[in-house]
GROMACS .gro file of C-alpha atoms in nm:
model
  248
    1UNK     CA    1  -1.364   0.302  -1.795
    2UNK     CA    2  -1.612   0.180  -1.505
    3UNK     CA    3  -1.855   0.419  -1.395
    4UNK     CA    4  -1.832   0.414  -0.979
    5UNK     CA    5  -2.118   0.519  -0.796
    6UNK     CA    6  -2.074   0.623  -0.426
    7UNK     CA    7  -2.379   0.471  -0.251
    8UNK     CA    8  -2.344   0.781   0.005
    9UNK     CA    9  -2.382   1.023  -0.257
   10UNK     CA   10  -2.621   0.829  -0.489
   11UNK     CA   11  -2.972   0.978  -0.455
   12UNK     CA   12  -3.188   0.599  -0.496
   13UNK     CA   13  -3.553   0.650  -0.646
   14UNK     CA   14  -3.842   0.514  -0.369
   15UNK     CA   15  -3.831   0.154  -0.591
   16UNK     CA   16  -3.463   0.065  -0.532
   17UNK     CA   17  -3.515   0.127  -0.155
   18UNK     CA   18  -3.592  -0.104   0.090
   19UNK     CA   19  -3.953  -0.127   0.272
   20UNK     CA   20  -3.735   0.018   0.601
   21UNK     CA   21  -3.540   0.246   0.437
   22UNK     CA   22  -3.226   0.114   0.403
   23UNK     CA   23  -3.072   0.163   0.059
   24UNK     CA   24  -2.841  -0.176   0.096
   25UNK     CA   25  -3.020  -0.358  -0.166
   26UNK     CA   26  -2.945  -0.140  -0.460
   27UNK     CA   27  -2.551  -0.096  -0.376
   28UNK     CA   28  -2.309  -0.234  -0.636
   29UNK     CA   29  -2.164  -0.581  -0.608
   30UNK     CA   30  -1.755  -0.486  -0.630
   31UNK     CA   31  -1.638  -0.795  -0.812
   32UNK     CA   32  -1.737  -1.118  -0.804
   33UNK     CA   33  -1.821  -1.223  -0.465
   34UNK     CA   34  -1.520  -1.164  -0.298
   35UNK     CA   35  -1.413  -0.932   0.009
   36UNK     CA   36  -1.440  -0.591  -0.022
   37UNK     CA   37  -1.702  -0.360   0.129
   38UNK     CA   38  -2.049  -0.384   0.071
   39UNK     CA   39  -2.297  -0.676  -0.027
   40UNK     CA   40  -2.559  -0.506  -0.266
   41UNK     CA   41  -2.740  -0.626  -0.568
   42UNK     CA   42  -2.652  -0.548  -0.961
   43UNK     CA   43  -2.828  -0.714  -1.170
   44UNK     CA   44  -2.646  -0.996  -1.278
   45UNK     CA   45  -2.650  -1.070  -0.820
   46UNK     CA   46  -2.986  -1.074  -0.842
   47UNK     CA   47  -3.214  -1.331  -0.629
   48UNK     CA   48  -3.428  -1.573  -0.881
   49UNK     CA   49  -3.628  -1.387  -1.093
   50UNK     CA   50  -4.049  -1.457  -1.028
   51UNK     CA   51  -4.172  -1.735  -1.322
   52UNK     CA   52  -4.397  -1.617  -1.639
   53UNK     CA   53  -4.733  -1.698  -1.553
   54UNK     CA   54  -5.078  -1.708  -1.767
   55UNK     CA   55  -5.360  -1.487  -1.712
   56UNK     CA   56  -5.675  -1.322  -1.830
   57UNK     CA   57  -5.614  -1.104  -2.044
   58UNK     CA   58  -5.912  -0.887  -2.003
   59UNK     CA   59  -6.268  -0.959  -1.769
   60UNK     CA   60  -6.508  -1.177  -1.896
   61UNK     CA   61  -6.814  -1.290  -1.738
   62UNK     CA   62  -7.050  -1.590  -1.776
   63UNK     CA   63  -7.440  -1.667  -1.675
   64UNK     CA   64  -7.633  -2.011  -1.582
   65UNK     CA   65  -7.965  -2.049  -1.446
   66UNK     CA   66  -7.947  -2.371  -1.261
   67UNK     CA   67  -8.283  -2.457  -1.099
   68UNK     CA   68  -8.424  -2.118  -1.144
   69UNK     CA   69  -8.156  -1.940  -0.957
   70UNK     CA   70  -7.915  -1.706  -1.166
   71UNK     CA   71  -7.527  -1.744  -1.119
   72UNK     CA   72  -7.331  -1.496  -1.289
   73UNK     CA   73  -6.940  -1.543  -1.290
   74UNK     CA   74  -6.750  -1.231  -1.352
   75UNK     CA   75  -6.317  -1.292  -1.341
   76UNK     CA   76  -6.076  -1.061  -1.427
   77UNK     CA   77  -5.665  -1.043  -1.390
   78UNK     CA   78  -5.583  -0.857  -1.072
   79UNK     CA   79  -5.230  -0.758  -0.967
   80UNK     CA   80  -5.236  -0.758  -0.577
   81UNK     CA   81  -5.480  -0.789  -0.292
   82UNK     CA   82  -5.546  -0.442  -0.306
   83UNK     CA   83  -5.686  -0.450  -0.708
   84UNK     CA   84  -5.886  -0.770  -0.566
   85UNK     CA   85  -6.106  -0.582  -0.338
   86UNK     CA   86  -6.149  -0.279  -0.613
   87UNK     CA   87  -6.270  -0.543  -0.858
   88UNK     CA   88  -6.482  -0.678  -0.557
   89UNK     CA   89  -6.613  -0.355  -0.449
   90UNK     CA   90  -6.697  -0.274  -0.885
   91UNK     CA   91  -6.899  -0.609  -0.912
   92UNK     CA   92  -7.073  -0.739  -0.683
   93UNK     CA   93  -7.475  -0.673  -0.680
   94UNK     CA   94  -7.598  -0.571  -0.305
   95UNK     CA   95  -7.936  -0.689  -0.456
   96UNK     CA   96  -7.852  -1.048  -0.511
   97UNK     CA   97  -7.870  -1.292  -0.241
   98UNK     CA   98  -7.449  -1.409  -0.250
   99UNK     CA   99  -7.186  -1.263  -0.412
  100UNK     CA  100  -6.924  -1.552  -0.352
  101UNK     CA  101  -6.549  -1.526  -0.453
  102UNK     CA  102  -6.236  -1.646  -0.509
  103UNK     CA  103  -5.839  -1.535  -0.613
  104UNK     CA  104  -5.525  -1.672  -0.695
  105UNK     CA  105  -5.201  -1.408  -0.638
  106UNK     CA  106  -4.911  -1.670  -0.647
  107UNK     CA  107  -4.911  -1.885  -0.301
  108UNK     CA  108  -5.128  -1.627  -0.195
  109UNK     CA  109  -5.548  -1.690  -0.207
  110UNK     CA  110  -5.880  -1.636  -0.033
  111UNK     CA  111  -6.247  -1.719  -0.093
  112UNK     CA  112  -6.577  -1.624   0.075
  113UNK     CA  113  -6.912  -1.810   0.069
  114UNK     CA  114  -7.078  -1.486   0.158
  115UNK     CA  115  -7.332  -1.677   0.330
  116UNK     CA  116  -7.369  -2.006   0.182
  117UNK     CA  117  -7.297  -2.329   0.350
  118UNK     CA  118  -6.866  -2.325   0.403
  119UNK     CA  119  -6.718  -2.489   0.167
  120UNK     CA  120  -6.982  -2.460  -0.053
  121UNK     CA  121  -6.905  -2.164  -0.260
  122UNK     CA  122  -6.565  -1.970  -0.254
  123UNK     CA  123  -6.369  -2.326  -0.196
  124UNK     CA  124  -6.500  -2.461  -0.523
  125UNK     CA  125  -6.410  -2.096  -0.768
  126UNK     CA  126  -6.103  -2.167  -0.607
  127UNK     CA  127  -6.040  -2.451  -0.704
  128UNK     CA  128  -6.181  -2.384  -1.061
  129UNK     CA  129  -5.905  -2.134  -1.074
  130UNK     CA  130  -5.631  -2.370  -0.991
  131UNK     CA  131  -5.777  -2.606  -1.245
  132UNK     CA  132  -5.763  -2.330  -1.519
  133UNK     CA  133  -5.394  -2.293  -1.497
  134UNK     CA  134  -5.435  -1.920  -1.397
  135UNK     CA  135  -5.254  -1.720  -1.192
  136UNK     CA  136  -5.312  -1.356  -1.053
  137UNK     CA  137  -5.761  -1.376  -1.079
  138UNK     CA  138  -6.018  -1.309  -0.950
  139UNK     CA  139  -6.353  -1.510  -0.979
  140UNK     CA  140  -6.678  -1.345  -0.814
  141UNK     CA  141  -6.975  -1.537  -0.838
  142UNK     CA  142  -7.296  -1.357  -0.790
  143UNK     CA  143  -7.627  -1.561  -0.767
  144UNK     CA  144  -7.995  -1.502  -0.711
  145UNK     CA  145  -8.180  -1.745  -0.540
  146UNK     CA  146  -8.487  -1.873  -0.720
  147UNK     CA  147  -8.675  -2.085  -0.492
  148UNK     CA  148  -8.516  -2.468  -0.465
  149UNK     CA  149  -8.258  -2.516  -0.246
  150UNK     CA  150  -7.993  -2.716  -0.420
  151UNK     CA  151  -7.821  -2.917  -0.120
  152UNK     CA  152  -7.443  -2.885  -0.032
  153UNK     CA  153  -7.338  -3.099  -0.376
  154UNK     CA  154  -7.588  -2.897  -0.574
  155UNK     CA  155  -7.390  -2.572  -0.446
  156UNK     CA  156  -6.986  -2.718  -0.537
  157UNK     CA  157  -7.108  -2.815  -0.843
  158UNK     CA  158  -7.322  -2.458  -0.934
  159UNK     CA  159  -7.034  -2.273  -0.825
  160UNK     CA  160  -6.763  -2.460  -0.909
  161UNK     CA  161  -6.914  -2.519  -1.290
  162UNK     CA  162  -7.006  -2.141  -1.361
  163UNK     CA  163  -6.667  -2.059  -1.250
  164UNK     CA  164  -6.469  -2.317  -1.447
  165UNK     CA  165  -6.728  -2.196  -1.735
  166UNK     CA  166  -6.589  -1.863  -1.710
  167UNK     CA  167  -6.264  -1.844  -1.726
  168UNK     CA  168  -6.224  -2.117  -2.026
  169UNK     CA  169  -6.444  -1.848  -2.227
  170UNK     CA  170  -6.160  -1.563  -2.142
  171UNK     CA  171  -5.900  -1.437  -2.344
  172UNK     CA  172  -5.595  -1.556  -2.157
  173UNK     CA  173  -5.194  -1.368  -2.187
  174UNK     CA  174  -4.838  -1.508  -2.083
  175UNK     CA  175  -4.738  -1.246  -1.859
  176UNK     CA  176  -4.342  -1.229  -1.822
  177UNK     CA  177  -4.232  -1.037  -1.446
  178UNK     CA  178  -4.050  -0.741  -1.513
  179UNK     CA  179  -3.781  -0.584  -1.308
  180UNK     CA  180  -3.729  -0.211  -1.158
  181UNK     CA  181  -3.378  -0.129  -1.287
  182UNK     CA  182  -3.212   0.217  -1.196
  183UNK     CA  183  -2.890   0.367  -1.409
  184UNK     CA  184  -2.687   0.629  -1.379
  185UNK     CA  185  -2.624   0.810  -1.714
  186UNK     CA  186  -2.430   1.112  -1.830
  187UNK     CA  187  -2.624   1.364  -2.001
  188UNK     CA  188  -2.437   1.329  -2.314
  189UNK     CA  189  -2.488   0.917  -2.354
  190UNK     CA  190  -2.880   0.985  -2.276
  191UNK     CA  191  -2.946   0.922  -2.612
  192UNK     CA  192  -2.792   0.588  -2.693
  193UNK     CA  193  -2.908   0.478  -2.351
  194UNK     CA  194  -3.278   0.537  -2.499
  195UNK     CA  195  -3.209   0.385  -2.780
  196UNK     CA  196  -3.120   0.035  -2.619
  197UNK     CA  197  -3.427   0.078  -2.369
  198UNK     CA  198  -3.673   0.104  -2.658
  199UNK     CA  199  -3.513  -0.202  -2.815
  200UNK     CA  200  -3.552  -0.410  -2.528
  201UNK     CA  201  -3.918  -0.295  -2.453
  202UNK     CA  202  -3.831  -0.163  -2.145
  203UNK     CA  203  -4.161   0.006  -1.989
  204UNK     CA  204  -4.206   0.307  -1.793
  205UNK     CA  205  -3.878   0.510  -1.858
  206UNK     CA  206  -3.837   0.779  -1.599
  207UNK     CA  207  -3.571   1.042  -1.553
  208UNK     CA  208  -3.451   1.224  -1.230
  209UNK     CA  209  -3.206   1.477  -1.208
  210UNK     CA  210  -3.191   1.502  -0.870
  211UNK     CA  211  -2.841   1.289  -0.861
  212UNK     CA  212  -2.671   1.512  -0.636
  213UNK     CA  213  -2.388   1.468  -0.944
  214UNK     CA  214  -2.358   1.751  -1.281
  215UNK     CA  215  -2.438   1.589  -1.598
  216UNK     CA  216  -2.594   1.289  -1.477
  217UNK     CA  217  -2.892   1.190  -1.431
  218UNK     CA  218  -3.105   0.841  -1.289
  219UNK     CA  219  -3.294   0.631  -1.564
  220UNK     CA  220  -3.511   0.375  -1.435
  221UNK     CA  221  -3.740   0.112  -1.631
  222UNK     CA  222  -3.884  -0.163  -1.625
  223UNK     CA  223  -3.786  -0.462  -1.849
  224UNK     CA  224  -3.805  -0.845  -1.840
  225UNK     CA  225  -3.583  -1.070  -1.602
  226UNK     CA  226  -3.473  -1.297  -1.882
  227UNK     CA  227  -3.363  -0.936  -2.091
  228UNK     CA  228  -3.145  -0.759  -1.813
  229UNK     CA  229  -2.850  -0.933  -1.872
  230UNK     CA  230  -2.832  -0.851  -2.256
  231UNK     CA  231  -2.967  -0.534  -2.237
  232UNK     CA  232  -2.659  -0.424  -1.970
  233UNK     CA  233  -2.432  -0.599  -2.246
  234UNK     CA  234  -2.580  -0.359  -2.514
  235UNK     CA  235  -2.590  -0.081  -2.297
  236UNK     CA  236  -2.248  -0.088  -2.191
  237UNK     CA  237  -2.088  -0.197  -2.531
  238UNK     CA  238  -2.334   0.124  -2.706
  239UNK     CA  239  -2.115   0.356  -2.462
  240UNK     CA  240  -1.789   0.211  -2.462
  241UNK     CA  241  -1.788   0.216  -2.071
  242UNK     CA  242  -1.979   0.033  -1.805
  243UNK     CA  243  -2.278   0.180  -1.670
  244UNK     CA  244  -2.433  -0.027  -1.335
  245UNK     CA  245  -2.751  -0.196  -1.323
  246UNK     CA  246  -2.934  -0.130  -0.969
  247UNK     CA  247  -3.218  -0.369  -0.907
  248UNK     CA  248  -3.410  -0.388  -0.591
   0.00000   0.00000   0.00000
């Protein structure tokens, strides 16, 4: 027996909405594609799912003196823009003389030669963090300036070098993308759902009761793209009925 969900009763946790409001991303699929009402998203009519990608796995930080001035590199995994300027804002020294940077988030990026010549210092951790094979990082390079200029060369390769330095010495992680996945459950199959969730490694398991429906309540997770098929098939085979996948 299917489990139908009315998408004008269904009470959506704030991750299965849409940045505008609209709760058309997390309504059912009926069928396969064909005519009926509605054009939502389960998850097996989900969009591409984002590609692993390697990262640090924790911060690490390296030092050079090059012509007595000091470059520290300090890099770190960062999730978003946001987590960038945090790691920023926890770093850099307001006593040195630059505190030039660099990150990777996917297609997105930005760099700052803080001062130095452009071109000269955030374009080259850059492009040490392309070389590394690293996604989502950050790269802050802090020097203090010891006396001898080192010419615009001197600067890519100080830069550049510490950088590239740095991140080969970190500990580095596959990271696999996980999805936000809401279900609605019956109080009563709460307990096999769980036990399929933990199987899976499904991350931060929530519950909200706020369904608008007795005896049911909202689970949502978190569990790898490549996983959401099978774990639906376990899911729904553990309960001998079909419980719907909502995915933003």
């Amino acid at each position: 027996m299917a489990v139908r969900i009315s998408p004008l009763r269904l009470r959506f946790p704030s991750f299965l909405v849409t940045a505008s409001g609209s709760q058309e991303a997390a309504t059912p699929c009926c069928g396969s594609g064909g005519g009926g009402g509605g054009g939502g998203l389960t998850a097996r009519a989900m969009s591409s799912a984002p590609s692993p990608y390697t990262t640090l796995k924790e911060c690490v930080s390296c030092e050079r003196e090059i012509k007595k001035s000091k470059f520290l590199a300090v890099a770190a995994p960062i999730s978003d823009e946001r987590s960038a300027h945090s790691f920023l804002s926890e770093v850099r020294d307001p006593r040195a003389t630059h505190n030039c940077w660099a990150y990777k988030l996917g297609d997105q990026y930005r760099s700052n030669d803080d001062g130095e010549p452009s071109g000269t210092a955030g374009k080259p951790i850059y492009s040490a963090i392309v070389s590394s094979g690293l996604d989502m990082v950050m790269v802050v390079v802090i020097r203090h300036f010891g006396g001898i200029k080192l010419g615009t060369g001197g600067l890519v390769r100080a830069y550049g070098g510490v950088a590239s330095e740095c991140l080969k010495g970190g500990t580095t992680c596959l990271v696999k993308p996980k999805a936000p996945i809401g279900i609605e459950v019956p109080f009563e199959l709460l307990g096999t759902v769980y036990h399929q969730l933990q199987h899976f490694q499904a991350e931060d398991i929530k519950e909200d009761y706020d369904t608008g429906k007795d005896g049911v309540t909202m689970v949502t997770f978190r569990v790898e793209y490549d996983k959401i098929e099978s774990l639906e098939d376990a899911i729904n085979s553990a309960c001998s009925r079909k419980i719907e996948f909502y995915k933003r």
